[in-house]
Coordinates of C-alpha atoms and ligand atoms in Angstrom, one line a residue:
M1 CA 19.1 -4.8 24.2
I2 CA 19.7 -3.5 20.7
I3 CA 16.9 -1.4 19.1
A4 CA 17.1 -1.6 15.3
T5 CA 14.8 0.3 12.9
T6 CA 16.3 -0.9 9.6
T7 CA 16.6 -4.2 7.9
S8 CA 20.3 -3.6 7.3
E9 CA 21.0 -3.2 11.0
V10 CA 19.2 -6.4 11.8
R11 CA 21.0 -8.3 9.0
G12 CA 24.4 -7.0 10.3
Q13 CA 23.7 -8.0 13.8
V14 CA 22.4 -11.4 12.8
Q15 CA 25.5 -12.0 10.7
K16 CA 27.7 -11.3 13.7
W17 CA 25.7 -13.8 15.9
R18 CA 25.9 -16.4 13.2
Q19 CA 29.6 -16.0 12.8
A20 CA 29.9 -16.6 16.6
G21 CA 27.9 -19.9 16.1
L22 CA 24.8 -18.6 18.0
T23 CA 21.2 -19.7 17.3
I24 CA 18.5 -17.2 16.7
G25 CA 14.8 -17.1 17.8
L26 CA 12.2 -14.7 16.3
V27 CA 9.1 -13.6 18.1
P28 CA 6.9 -11.6 15.6
T29 CA 4.6 -9.1 17.4
M30 CA 2.6 -6.0 16.7
G31 CA 3.7 -4.4 20.0
Y32 CA 1.6 -3.3 22.9
L33 CA 3.0 -6.3 24.6
H34 CA 1.3 -8.2 27.4
E35 CA 2.2 -11.3 29.4
G36 CA 0.9 -13.5 26.6
R37 CA 3.4 -12.2 24.2
A38 CA 6.1 -12.1 26.9
S39 CA 5.6 -15.8 27.4
L40 CA 6.7 -16.4 23.8
V41 CA 9.9 -14.4 24.5
D42 CA 10.4 -16.5 27.6
K43 CA 10.1 -19.7 25.6
A44 CA 12.4 -18.4 22.9
V45 CA 15.0 -17.5 25.5
T46 CA 15.0 -21.1 26.7
L47 CA 15.5 -22.5 23.2
C48 CA 17.7 -20.0 21.4
D49 CA 21.0 -18.1 22.2
K50 CA 19.7 -14.8 20.9
V51 CA 16.0 -13.7 20.7
V52 CA 14.8 -11.1 18.2
V53 CA 11.4 -9.5 18.7
S54 CA 9.8 -7.6 15.9
D55 CA 7.5 -4.8 17.1
F56 CA 5.5 -3.6 14.0
V57 CA 1.9 -2.9 13.4
N58 CA 1.6 -4.4 10.0
P59 CA -0.8 -2.4 7.8
T60 CA -1.3 -5.1 5.2
Q61 CA -3.2 -7.4 7.6
F62 CA -5.8 -4.7 8.5
G63 CA -9.0 -4.5 6.4
P64 CA -10.3 -1.0 5.4
N65 CA -12.8 -0.9 8.3
E66 CA -10.4 -2.2 10.9
D67 CA -8.5 -0.5 13.7
L68 CA -5.1 0.2 12.1
E69 CA -4.9 3.8 13.1
T70 CA -6.1 3.3 16.6
Y71 CA -4.4 -0.1 17.3
P72 CA -2.7 0.5 20.7
R73 CA 1.0 1.3 20.6
D74 CA 3.5 1.9 23.5
F75 CA 7.0 1.2 22.2
K76 CA 8.8 2.5 25.4
R77 CA 6.8 0.2 27.6
D78 CA 7.4 -2.7 25.1
C79 CA 11.2 -2.1 25.3
A80 CA 11.1 -2.2 29.1
L81 CA 9.2 -5.5 29.1
L82 CA 11.3 -7.1 26.4
E83 CA 14.6 -6.2 28.1
E84 CA 13.2 -7.7 31.3
H85 CA 12.4 -10.9 29.5
G86 CA 15.8 -11.3 27.9
C87 CA 15.2 -10.1 24.3
A88 CA 18.5 -9.4 22.6
L89 CA 17.3 -7.2 19.7
V90 CA 14.0 -5.5 19.1
F91 CA 13.2 -4.6 15.4
H92 CA 10.9 -1.6 15.2
P93 CA 10.8 -0.5 11.6
S94 CA 8.7 2.2 10.0
A95 CA 5.9 1.2 7.6
D96 CA 8.1 2.6 4.8
E97 CA 11.0 0.5 5.8
M98 CA 8.9 -2.6 5.4
Y99 CA 6.8 -1.4 2.5
P100 CA 9.1 0.8 0.4
D101 CA 6.3 1.7 -2.1
G102 CA 4.7 3.8 0.7
N103 CA 1.3 3.9 2.5
G104 CA 1.9 0.3 3.7
K105 CA 1.3 -1.0 0.1
T106 CA 3.0 -3.8 -1.8
D107 CA 2.3 -5.6 -5.0
T108 CA 4.1 -8.8 -3.8
Y109 CA 2.2 -11.0 -1.3
V110 CA 2.5 -14.5 0.1
E111 CA -0.9 -16.1 0.0
I112 CA -2.2 -19.5 0.6
L113 CA -4.7 -20.0 -2.2
D114 CA -6.9 -22.8 -0.8
E115 CA -9.8 -22.4 1.7
M116 CA -7.6 -22.4 4.8
P117 CA -7.2 -18.6 5.2
R118 CA -10.9 -18.0 4.2
Q119 CA -12.3 -20.0 7.1
L120 CA -13.0 -18.7 10.7
C121 CA -11.4 -15.2 11.0
G122 CA -10.7 -15.1 7.3
K123 CA -14.5 -14.8 6.7
T124 CA -14.8 -11.3 8.2
C125 CA -11.4 -10.0 7.0
P126 CA -10.3 -12.0 3.8
I127 CA -7.0 -10.1 3.4
H128 CA -5.9 -10.6 7.0
F129 CA -3.8 -13.8 6.5
R130 CA -2.3 -12.7 3.2
G131 CA -0.9 -9.6 5.0
G132 CA 0.2 -11.7 8.0
C133 CA 2.0 -14.3 5.8
T134 CA 3.6 -11.6 3.8
I135 CA 5.1 -9.8 6.8
V136 CA 6.1 -13.0 8.5
A137 CA 7.8 -14.1 5.3
K138 CA 9.7 -10.8 5.1
L139 CA 10.7 -11.1 8.8
F140 CA 12.0 -14.7 8.1
N141 CA 14.0 -13.3 5.2
I142 CA 15.5 -10.5 7.3
V143 CA 16.2 -12.3 10.6
T144 CA 16.7 -15.9 9.2
P145 CA 15.7 -17.4 12.5
D146 CA 16.3 -21.0 13.5
K147 CA 13.0 -21.0 15.4
A148 CA 10.0 -18.7 15.4
F149 CA 7.4 -18.5 18.1
F150 CA 3.7 -18.0 17.7
G151 CA 0.8 -18.1 20.2
Q152 CA -1.9 -20.8 20.1
K153 CA -4.4 -18.1 20.8
D154 CA -4.1 -17.2 17.1
A155 CA -4.6 -20.8 16.1
Q156 CA -5.5 -20.2 12.5
Q157 CA -2.5 -17.9 12.0
L158 CA -0.3 -20.6 13.6
A159 CA -1.6 -23.2 11.2
I160 CA -1.3 -20.9 8.2
I161 CA 2.3 -20.0 9.1
R162 CA 3.2 -23.7 9.5
R163 CA 1.7 -24.3 6.0
M164 CA 3.6 -21.4 4.5
V165 CA 6.8 -22.7 6.0
R166 CA 6.2 -26.1 4.5
D167 CA 5.1 -24.9 1.1
L168 CA 7.9 -22.4 0.7
S169 CA 10.6 -24.6 2.2
Y170 CA 11.6 -22.2 4.9
G171 CA 14.3 -23.7 7.2
V172 CA 12.7 -22.4 10.3
E173 CA 11.1 -24.4 13.1
I174 CA 7.7 -23.1 14.2
V175 CA 7.1 -23.3 17.9
G176 CA 3.5 -22.9 19.1
C177 CA 3.0 -21.6 22.6
P178 CA 0.0 -22.0 24.9
I179 CA -2.7 -19.4 25.5
V180 CA -2.0 -17.2 28.5
R181 CA -5.1 -16.2 30.5
E182 CA -5.9 -13.5 33.1
T183 CA -6.6 -15.0 36.5
D184 CA -10.3 -14.5 35.7
G185 CA -9.9 -16.7 32.6
L186 CA -9.9 -14.0 29.8
A187 CA -7.3 -14.8 27.2
K188 CA -4.6 -12.1 27.1
S189 CA -4.8 -9.8 24.1
S190 CA -3.7 -6.3 23.2
R191 CA -7.4 -5.6 22.4
N192 CA -8.4 -6.2 26.1
T193 CA -7.3 -2.7 26.8
Y194 CA -10.3 -1.4 24.7
L195 CA -12.7 -3.1 27.2
T196 CA -14.5 -1.0 29.9
S197 CA -14.7 -2.9 33.2
A198 CA -18.3 -3.9 32.5
E199 CA -17.2 -5.2 29.1
H200 CA -14.3 -7.0 30.6
Q201 CA -16.8 -8.8 32.9
A202 CA -19.0 -9.6 29.9
A203 CA -15.9 -10.9 28.0
L204 CA -15.5 -13.7 30.5
I205 CA -18.3 -15.4 28.6
L206 CA -15.6 -16.4 26.0
S207 CA -13.4 -18.4 28.4
K208 CA -16.5 -19.7 30.3
S209 CA -17.7 -21.1 27.0
I210 CA -14.3 -22.5 26.1
F211 CA -14.2 -24.3 29.5
L212 CA -17.8 -25.6 28.9
G213 CA -16.7 -27.0 25.5
Q214 CA -13.6 -28.6 27.0
K215 CA -15.8 -30.2 29.7
L216 CA -18.2 -31.6 27.2
V217 CA -15.3 -33.2 25.3
A218 CA -13.8 -34.5 28.5
D219 CA -17.2 -36.0 29.3
G220 CA -17.1 -38.0 26.0
E221 CA -19.2 -35.8 23.7
K222 CA -18.1 -36.5 20.1
D223 CA -20.7 -34.5 18.2
A224 CA -19.0 -31.3 17.2
D225 CA -22.3 -29.6 16.2
K226 CA -23.7 -30.3 19.7
I227 CA -20.6 -28.8 21.4
V228 CA -20.7 -25.7 19.2
A229 CA -24.5 -25.3 19.9
A230 CA -23.9 -25.6 23.6
M231 CA -21.1 -23.0 23.5
E232 CA -23.2 -20.6 21.4
A233 CA -26.2 -20.9 23.7
N234 CA -23.9 -20.1 26.6
I235 CA -22.4 -17.0 24.9
K236 CA -26.0 -15.8 24.1
T237 CA -26.7 -15.6 27.8
E238 CA -24.4 -12.5 27.9
P239 CA -26.3 -9.4 26.6
L240 CA -23.1 -7.6 25.5
A241 CA -21.8 -10.5 23.5
K242 CA -22.4 -10.9 19.7
I243 CA -21.1 -14.0 18.1
D244 CA -19.0 -13.7 14.9
Y245 CA -18.4 -17.5 14.8
V246 CA -18.1 -20.6 16.9
S247 CA -16.7 -23.5 14.9
A248 CA -15.1 -26.9 15.2
V249 CA -12.5 -27.4 12.5
D250 CA -9.6 -29.7 11.6
G251 CA -6.6 -28.1 13.4
I252 CA -4.4 -28.4 10.4
T253 CA -6.6 -27.6 7.4
M254 CA -9.2 -25.3 9.2
M255 CA -12.0 -27.1 7.4
P256 CA -15.2 -27.8 9.4
V257 CA -15.6 -31.1 11.1
H258 CA -18.8 -32.8 12.6
M259 CA -17.0 -35.3 14.8
I260 CA -14.5 -34.3 17.5
G261 CA -11.1 -36.1 17.3
N262 CA -7.5 -35.6 18.2
G263 CA -6.3 -32.2 16.9
T264 CA -9.8 -30.7 16.4
L265 CA -9.7 -27.0 16.9
V266 CA -12.8 -25.4 18.6
A267 CA -12.5 -21.7 18.0
M268 CA -14.6 -18.6 18.4
A269 CA -14.7 -14.9 17.7
V270 CA -17.1 -12.8 19.7
Y271 CA -17.8 -9.1 19.8
I272 CA -18.1 -7.5 23.2
G273 CA -19.4 -4.1 22.3
K274 CA -17.2 -3.0 19.5
V275 CA -14.2 -5.2 20.5
R276 CA -13.7 -8.4 18.6
L277 CA -12.1 -11.1 20.8
I278 CA -11.0 -14.6 19.9
D279 CA -10.4 -17.8 22.0
N280 CA -10.1 -21.5 21.3
F281 CA -9.0 -24.9 22.5
I282 CA -7.5 -27.9 20.7
V283 CA -8.7 -31.4 21.5
E284 CA -6.0 -33.7 22.7
E285 CA -7.0 -37.4 22.9
Ligands
LIG301 O1 0.1 -12.2 15.7 C1 0.4 -11.0 15.4 O2 0.5 -10.1 16.3 C2 0.6 -10.7 13.9 O3 -0.3 -11.3 13.1 C3 2.1 -11.0 13.5 C4 2.4 -12.5 13.5 C5 3.1 -10.3 14.4 C6 2.3 -10.5 12.1 O4 2.1 -9.1 12.0

């Protein structure tokens, strides 16, 4: 596995692969990888000849009060896992390599101007998706992948990236990959490592509420407000849980819906102690 730290190294290698007629998959990550992210690499390996994984904690998507400094990092462990899963090149740039103006700053952003990035997770951190789109656009420009792989767990991010690709005419196919859960149901996330064992137990209320919502839909409930209310009531039974949001939205536009239909996204963000966790399901009829 090649470890590259500069954009020119990545471009040089990609050019060689292109000349050999190989297809390229990109899995953008912020490192501290877990089986959820590894499943994106597995998927990419089945669909592309060469898989590039970016491992970069992107400063522009963290708000001033967020955990940029303390965001967990373990590049050595990431490399071992990526090699095991068949990654051909890991791109691990410095912040200055990606943002040459220094301090993770840039004056050039990619931003969707309508309401889409301001719903759900965008309410608590309005700059999050602007930073995410900007770094993903930069990675697309550097790696020029045929396909790029994103997790359904970050459903709003996935929808926003699809929109950016459409609006900016990127020639990359976006592949959404299913949520990976612990055996106890908790959706895998780098932030799970912040949880104490008591908090981990408490965090199971997220997946339990997701499963409750899915059951209500399967039983024929169409009223999105009733489903959201039932899920919220369930979350409130857990003393360590504090709801940020539980919402039913259109899975493409992220705008609120009152009736459940095919493609409705039911999403939540819940604080367990200080740790903010997200989970969701998509209605498939
Ligand atoms: O999903 C993430 O980890 C990040 O938002 C991404 C897509 C790697 C961009 O930094």
